[in-house]
Tab-separated table of C-alpha atoms and ligand atoms in Angstrom:
chain	number	residue	atom	x	y	z
A	1	MET	CA	13.553	-13.354	11.192
A	2	LEU	CA	11.604	-11.709	7.994
A	3	PRO	CA	10.933	-14.491	5.141
A	4	ALA	CA	12.569	-13.154	2.084
A	5	ASN	CA	10.117	-10.786	0.174
A	6	VAL	CA	9.217	-8.818	3.454
A	7	PHE	CA	10.846	-5.521	3.679
A	8	VAL	CA	10.076	-3.358	6.730
A	9	SER	CA	11.598	-0.260	6.464
A	10	GLY	CA	14.171	0.837	9.354
A	11	HIS	CA	14.498	4.386	7.876
A	12	PRO	CA	14.481	6.724	11.215
A	13	LEU	CA	12.406	9.047	9.001
A	14	ILE	CA	9.531	6.445	8.848
A	15	GLN	CA	9.935	5.272	11.706
A	16	HIS	CA	9.967	8.657	13.167
A	17	LYS	CA	6.198	9.986	11.361
A	18	LEU	CA	5.005	6.173	12.651
A	19	SER	CA	5.254	6.680	15.717
A	20	ILE	CA	3.264	10.572	15.326
A	21	LEU	CA	0.797	8.583	13.518
A	22	ARG	CA	0.134	5.536	16.338
A	23	ASP	CA	-1.008	8.566	18.552
A	24	LYS	CA	-4.611	8.390	19.594
A	25	ARG	CA	-4.504	11.977	20.458
A	26	ILE	CA	-3.388	13.358	16.403
A	27	GLU	CA	-7.022	15.190	14.353
A	28	PRO	CA	-7.207	13.464	10.981
A	29	LYS	CA	-5.948	16.252	9.609
A	30	LYS	CA	-2.201	15.432	10.603
A	31	PHE	CA	-2.814	11.661	10.609
A	32	ARG	CA	-3.961	12.122	6.833
A	33	GLU	CA	-0.369	14.174	5.707
A	34	LEU	CA	1.869	11.330	7.521
A	35	ILE	CA	-0.025	8.916	5.789
A	36	ARG	CA	1.260	10.894	3.149
A	37	GLU	CA	4.391	11.448	3.157
A	38	ILE	CA	5.170	6.992	5.146
A	39	SER	CA	3.830	6.395	1.607
A	40	ILE	CA	6.191	7.990	-0.605
A	41	LEU	CA	9.278	7.153	1.810
A	42	LEU	CA	7.602	3.527	1.399
A	43	ALA	CA	7.126	3.712	-2.894
A	44	TYR	CA	10.644	5.153	-3.420
A	45	GLU	CA	12.252	1.810	-0.374
A	46	ALA	CA	9.364	-0.562	-2.703
A	47	THR	CA	10.052	0.714	-6.119
A	48	ALA	CA	14.277	0.397	-6.362
A	49	ASP	CA	14.032	-2.131	-8.467
A	50	LEU	CA	11.754	-0.527	-11.327
A	51	GLY	CA	13.495	-0.976	-14.716
A	52	LEU	CA	15.873	1.790	-16.519
A	53	LYS	CA	16.544	2.270	-20.712
A	54	PRO	CA	19.334	4.685	-21.133
A	55	VAL	CA	18.244	8.115	-23.092
A	56	ALA	CA	20.579	10.449	-24.465
A	57	ILE	CA	18.858	14.446	-22.840
A	58	GLU	CA	20.456	17.457	-25.415
A	59	THR	CA	21.366	19.386	-21.970
A	60	PRO	CA	22.808	23.202	-23.058
A	61	LEU	CA	26.124	22.311	-22.974
A	62	ALA	CA	26.550	18.685	-24.109
A	63	THR	CA	24.960	14.875	-24.443
A	64	ALA	CA	23.459	13.398	-21.371
A	65	GLN	CA	23.828	9.667	-20.910
A	66	CYS	CA	20.252	9.239	-18.468
A	67	ALA	CA	17.521	7.415	-17.901
A	68	HIS	CA	14.144	6.506	-18.507
A	69	LEU	CA	11.676	4.425	-16.245
A	70	THR	CA	10.684	1.546	-19.351
A	71	GLU	CA	7.560	-0.621	-16.672
A	72	THR	CA	4.177	1.064	-16.760
A	73	ILE	CA	2.992	1.440	-13.188
A	74	GLY	CA	-0.301	1.370	-11.528
A	75	LEU	CA	-1.419	2.442	-8.022
A	76	VAL	CA	-3.975	0.442	-6.381
A	77	PRO	CA	-5.303	1.474	-3.511
A	78	ILE	CA	-8.090	-0.384	-1.614
A	79	LEU	CA	-11.060	1.688	-1.037
A	80	ARG	CA	-11.385	3.489	1.927
A	81	ALA	CA	-8.359	3.784	4.156
A	82	GLY	CA	-5.922	3.214	0.366
A	83	LEU	CA	-7.034	6.545	-0.845
A	84	GLY	CA	-4.745	8.315	1.480
A	85	MET	CA	-1.650	6.997	-0.236
A	86	VAL	CA	-2.279	7.216	-3.603
A	87	GLU	CA	-1.968	11.047	-3.880
A	88	GLY	CA	1.701	11.425	-2.399
A	89	ILE	CA	2.967	8.289	-4.758
A	90	TRP	CA	1.510	9.523	-7.356
A	91	GLU	CA	3.053	12.646	-7.415
A	92	MET	CA	6.740	10.771	-7.626
A	93	MET	CA	5.247	9.168	-10.657
A	94	PRO	CA	2.588	11.319	-12.623
A	95	GLY	CA	2.352	8.308	-15.081
A	96	ALA	CA	0.943	6.344	-13.430
A	97	GLU	CA	-2.393	4.977	-13.653
A	98	VAL	CA	-4.635	4.693	-10.682
A	99	TRP	CA	-7.168	1.700	-10.281
A	100	HIS	CA	-8.831	1.323	-7.932
A	101	ILE	CA	-10.984	-1.989	-5.531
A	102	GLY	CA	-13.653	-1.498	-3.877
A	103	LEU	CA	-13.543	-3.803	-0.242
A	104	PHE	CA	-14.592	-3.785	2.564
A	105	ARG	CA	-14.230	-6.672	6.202
A	106	ASP	CA	-16.992	-8.037	7.465
A	107	GLU	CA	-16.975	-7.456	10.363
A	108	ARG	CA	-18.063	-10.435	12.210
A	109	THR	CA	-16.640	-13.331	10.053
A	110	LEU	CA	-13.553	-10.529	8.939
A	111	ARG	CA	-14.145	-11.969	5.399
A	112	PRO	CA	-13.159	-9.134	2.776
A	113	VAL	CA	-15.984	-8.255	0.695
A	114	GLN	CA	-15.483	-7.178	-2.496
A	115	TYR	CA	-18.475	-3.768	-3.587
A	116	TYR	CA	-15.894	-1.978	-7.018
A	117	ASN	CA	-13.293	-2.677	-9.467
A	118	LYS	CA	-13.706	-1.467	-12.614
A	119	LEU	CA	-10.658	-3.466	-13.755
A	120	PRO	CA	-10.392	-3.586	-17.804
A	121	ILE	CA	-10.851	-6.582	-19.028
A	122	ALA	CA	-6.911	-7.012	-20.385
A	123	PRO	CA	-4.021	-5.289	-18.494
A	124	THR	CA	-2.329	-1.784	-19.052
A	125	VAL	CA	0.440	-1.030	-16.492
A	126	GLN	CA	3.364	-4.171	-16.011
A	127	VAL	CA	3.654	-3.311	-12.202
A	128	CYS	CA	1.295	-2.568	-9.835
A	129	LEU	CA	1.755	-1.521	-5.992
A	130	ILE	CA	-0.927	-1.915	-3.916
A	131	LEU	CA	-1.957	-0.015	-1.716
A	132	ASP	CA	-3.680	-0.241	2.064
A	133	PRO	CA	-2.158	1.479	4.692
A	134	MET	CA	-3.565	-1.856	7.165
A	135	LEU	CA	-2.251	-5.795	6.671
A	136	ALA	CA	-4.458	-7.616	9.524
A	137	THR	CA	-5.701	-10.942	8.532
A	138	GLY	CA	-4.314	-10.566	5.342
A	139	GLY	CA	-7.616	-11.377	3.489
A	140	SER	CA	-8.400	-8.050	1.537
A	141	ALA	CA	-4.564	-7.882	0.582
A	142	VAL	CA	-4.970	-12.017	-0.954
A	143	ALA	CA	-7.632	-10.806	-2.144
A	144	THR	CA	-6.368	-7.894	-4.288
A	145	VAL	CA	-3.707	-10.162	-5.800
A	146	ASP	CA	-6.263	-12.029	-6.619
A	147	ILE	CA	-8.164	-10.018	-8.876
A	148	LEU	CA	-4.974	-8.255	-10.236
A	149	LYS	CA	-3.730	-11.323	-11.097
A	150	GLN	CA	-6.632	-12.955	-13.105
A	151	TRP	CA	-6.675	-9.511	-14.339
A	152	GLY	CA	-3.088	-10.489	-16.047
A	153	ALA	CA	-1.436	-8.083	-13.517
A	154	GLN	CA	1.970	-9.770	-14.054
A	155	ARG	CA	3.889	-7.815	-11.192
A	156	ILE	CA	2.960	-6.622	-7.954
A	157	LYS	CA	3.459	-5.558	-4.951
A	158	TYR	CA	1.860	-4.642	-1.730
A	159	VAL	CA	2.029	-1.342	0.356
A	160	GLY	CA	1.240	-1.074	3.851
A	161	ILE	CA	2.144	0.608	6.780
A	162	ILE	CA	1.312	-2.103	9.532
A	163	GLY	CA	1.092	-5.800	9.397
A	164	ALA	CA	-0.020	-8.267	11.520
A	165	PRO	CA	2.185	-11.567	11.953
A	166	GLU	CA	-0.825	-13.136	10.910
A	167	GLY	CA	-1.370	-10.771	7.971
A	168	VAL	CA	1.744	-11.121	6.703
A	169	THR	CA	2.841	-14.452	6.766
A	170	ARG	CA	-0.970	-15.323	4.963
A	171	LEU	CA	0.076	-12.693	2.170
A	172	HIS	CA	3.268	-14.135	1.633
A	173	LYS	CA	2.288	-17.850	1.819
A	174	THR	CA	-0.461	-17.772	-0.606
A	175	HIS	CA	1.674	-15.032	-2.617
A	176	SER	CA	5.222	-15.569	-2.292
A	177	ASP	CA	5.754	-13.639	-5.943
A	178	VAL	CA	4.509	-9.959	-4.200
A	179	ALA	CA	6.886	-8.486	-2.984
A	180	ILE	CA	5.736	-6.579	1.354
A	181	HIS	CA	7.015	-3.376	2.115
A	182	LEU	CA	5.466	-2.294	5.036
A	183	ALA	CA	6.691	0.026	8.028
A	184	ALA	CA	6.670	-1.705	11.223
A	185	VAL	CA	4.710	-5.546	12.259
A	186	ASP	CA	3.063	-5.269	15.252
A	187	GLU	CA	2.860	-7.940	18.017
A	188	ARG	CA	-1.295	-9.292	16.848
A	189	LEU	CA	-4.125	-8.922	15.743
A	190	ASN	CA	-7.405	-8.625	18.916
A	191	GLU	CA	-9.864	-10.590	19.130
A	192	ILE	CA	-11.857	-8.300	16.517
A	193	GLY	CA	-8.639	-8.329	13.960
A	194	TYR	CA	-7.494	-5.486	15.126
A	195	ILE	CA	-3.979	-5.361	15.269
A	196	VAL	CA	-2.062	-4.364	18.341
A	197	PRO	CA	-0.964	-1.582	19.624
A	198	GLY	CA	-1.612	-1.067	15.792
A	199	LEU	CA	-3.092	2.653	15.016
A	200	GLY	CA	-6.979	1.912	15.050
A	201	ASP	CA	-9.360	1.718	12.432
A	202	ALA	CA	-7.192	3.752	9.489
A	203	GLY	CA	-9.929	4.613	7.963
A	204	ASP	CA	-11.753	6.000	10.260
A	205	ARG	CA	-9.265	8.012	11.388
A	206	GLN	CA	-8.772	9.515	8.185
A	207	PHE	CA	-12.203	10.450	6.381
A	208	GLY	CA	-12.978	11.888	10.528
A	209	THR	CA	-15.943	9.003	10.684
A	210	GLY	CA	-14.968	6.773	14.051
B	301	PRP	C1	-8.908	-1.870	7.094
B	301	PRP	C2	-7.829	-2.091	5.926
B	301	PRP	C3	-8.025	-3.448	4.913
B	301	PRP	C4	-8.403	-4.156	5.467
B	301	PRP	C5	-7.619	-4.995	6.334
B	301	PRP	O1	-10.061	-2.007	6.095
B	301	PRP	O2	-7.432	-0.298	5.268
B	301	PRP	O3	-8.425	-3.182	4.014
B	301	PRP	O4	-8.947	-3.648	7.039
B	301	PRP	O5	-8.008	-6.667	7.110
B	301	PRP	P1	-7.415	-7.994	6.710
B	301	PRP	O6	-6.311	-7.740	6.536
B	301	PRP	O7	-8.049	-8.504	7.979
B	301	PRP	O8	-8.277	-8.102	5.426
B	301	PRP	P2	-11.913	-1.802	6.861
B	301	PRP	O9	-12.713	-3.461	5.739
B	301	PRP	O10	-11.859	-1.527	7.546
B	301	PRP	O11	-12.564	-0.755	5.133
B	301	PRP	P3	-12.409	0.207	5.394
B	301	PRP	O12	-11.408	0.859	5.039
B	301	PRP	O13	-13.098	1.054	4.207
B	301	PRP	O14	-12.846	1.390	6.114
B	302	URA	N1	-8.379	-2.403	9.724
B	302	URA	C1	-7.894	-1.165	9.950
B	302	URA	O1	-8.092	0.270	10.152
B	302	URA	N2	-7.287	-1.666	11.550
B	302	URA	C2	-6.576	-2.400	11.744
B	302	URA	O2	-6.052	-2.543	13.002
B	302	URA	C3	-7.509	-3.865	11.499
B	302	URA	C4	-7.919	-3.670	9.607
């Protein structure tokens, strides 16, 4: 059973697209399209509890009682692989700000190494969606939440595509207030920290660098 605050989508569209995404035969173009589409669907689920305020809108016929979002949203892709998750989600919420965090995993220690962070001194958004397709050891996700909390972010959600049990547990135990949204939790990590069966290297497969 999954802990509270960890959500693995059972949506048929997401599951169908994920099966194609995992296939080693697909080209980077198709891989990028699927990352984009799955990200939109996951973000749709992850944002279901955003706040709304009532607004009155004049239609050509009458006044309609409607609703607008109350919170400002920040999309926080972790470079590089999180980049492919941004554009589609951004189209669904064009008012969002995008703040990049640059981290890579040291191949030997599997620890995250930070190389880019241009966050301003004070937080400018109320809800942060961390975007990164792969939650492996959880080191990069935990480091990113640490950075955002230090920045003063109040509400943080993690939107990924595949998690390893180790990474999900680590992120949840370290930051239990952060909701985790995924398309799948796989079997395990292998000896070099890759998710099995996973999909390989998400950055390389998007950018054709593998
Ligand atoms: C991948 C992935 C995550 C990280 C996950 O990035 O996109 O950021 O590994 O691993 P973790 O949970 O063990 O920290 P990678 O370090 O390969 O960098 P890249 O996206 O620049 O290729
Ligand atoms: N990063 C990836 O891109 N894939 C994995 O399986 C683990 C980390």
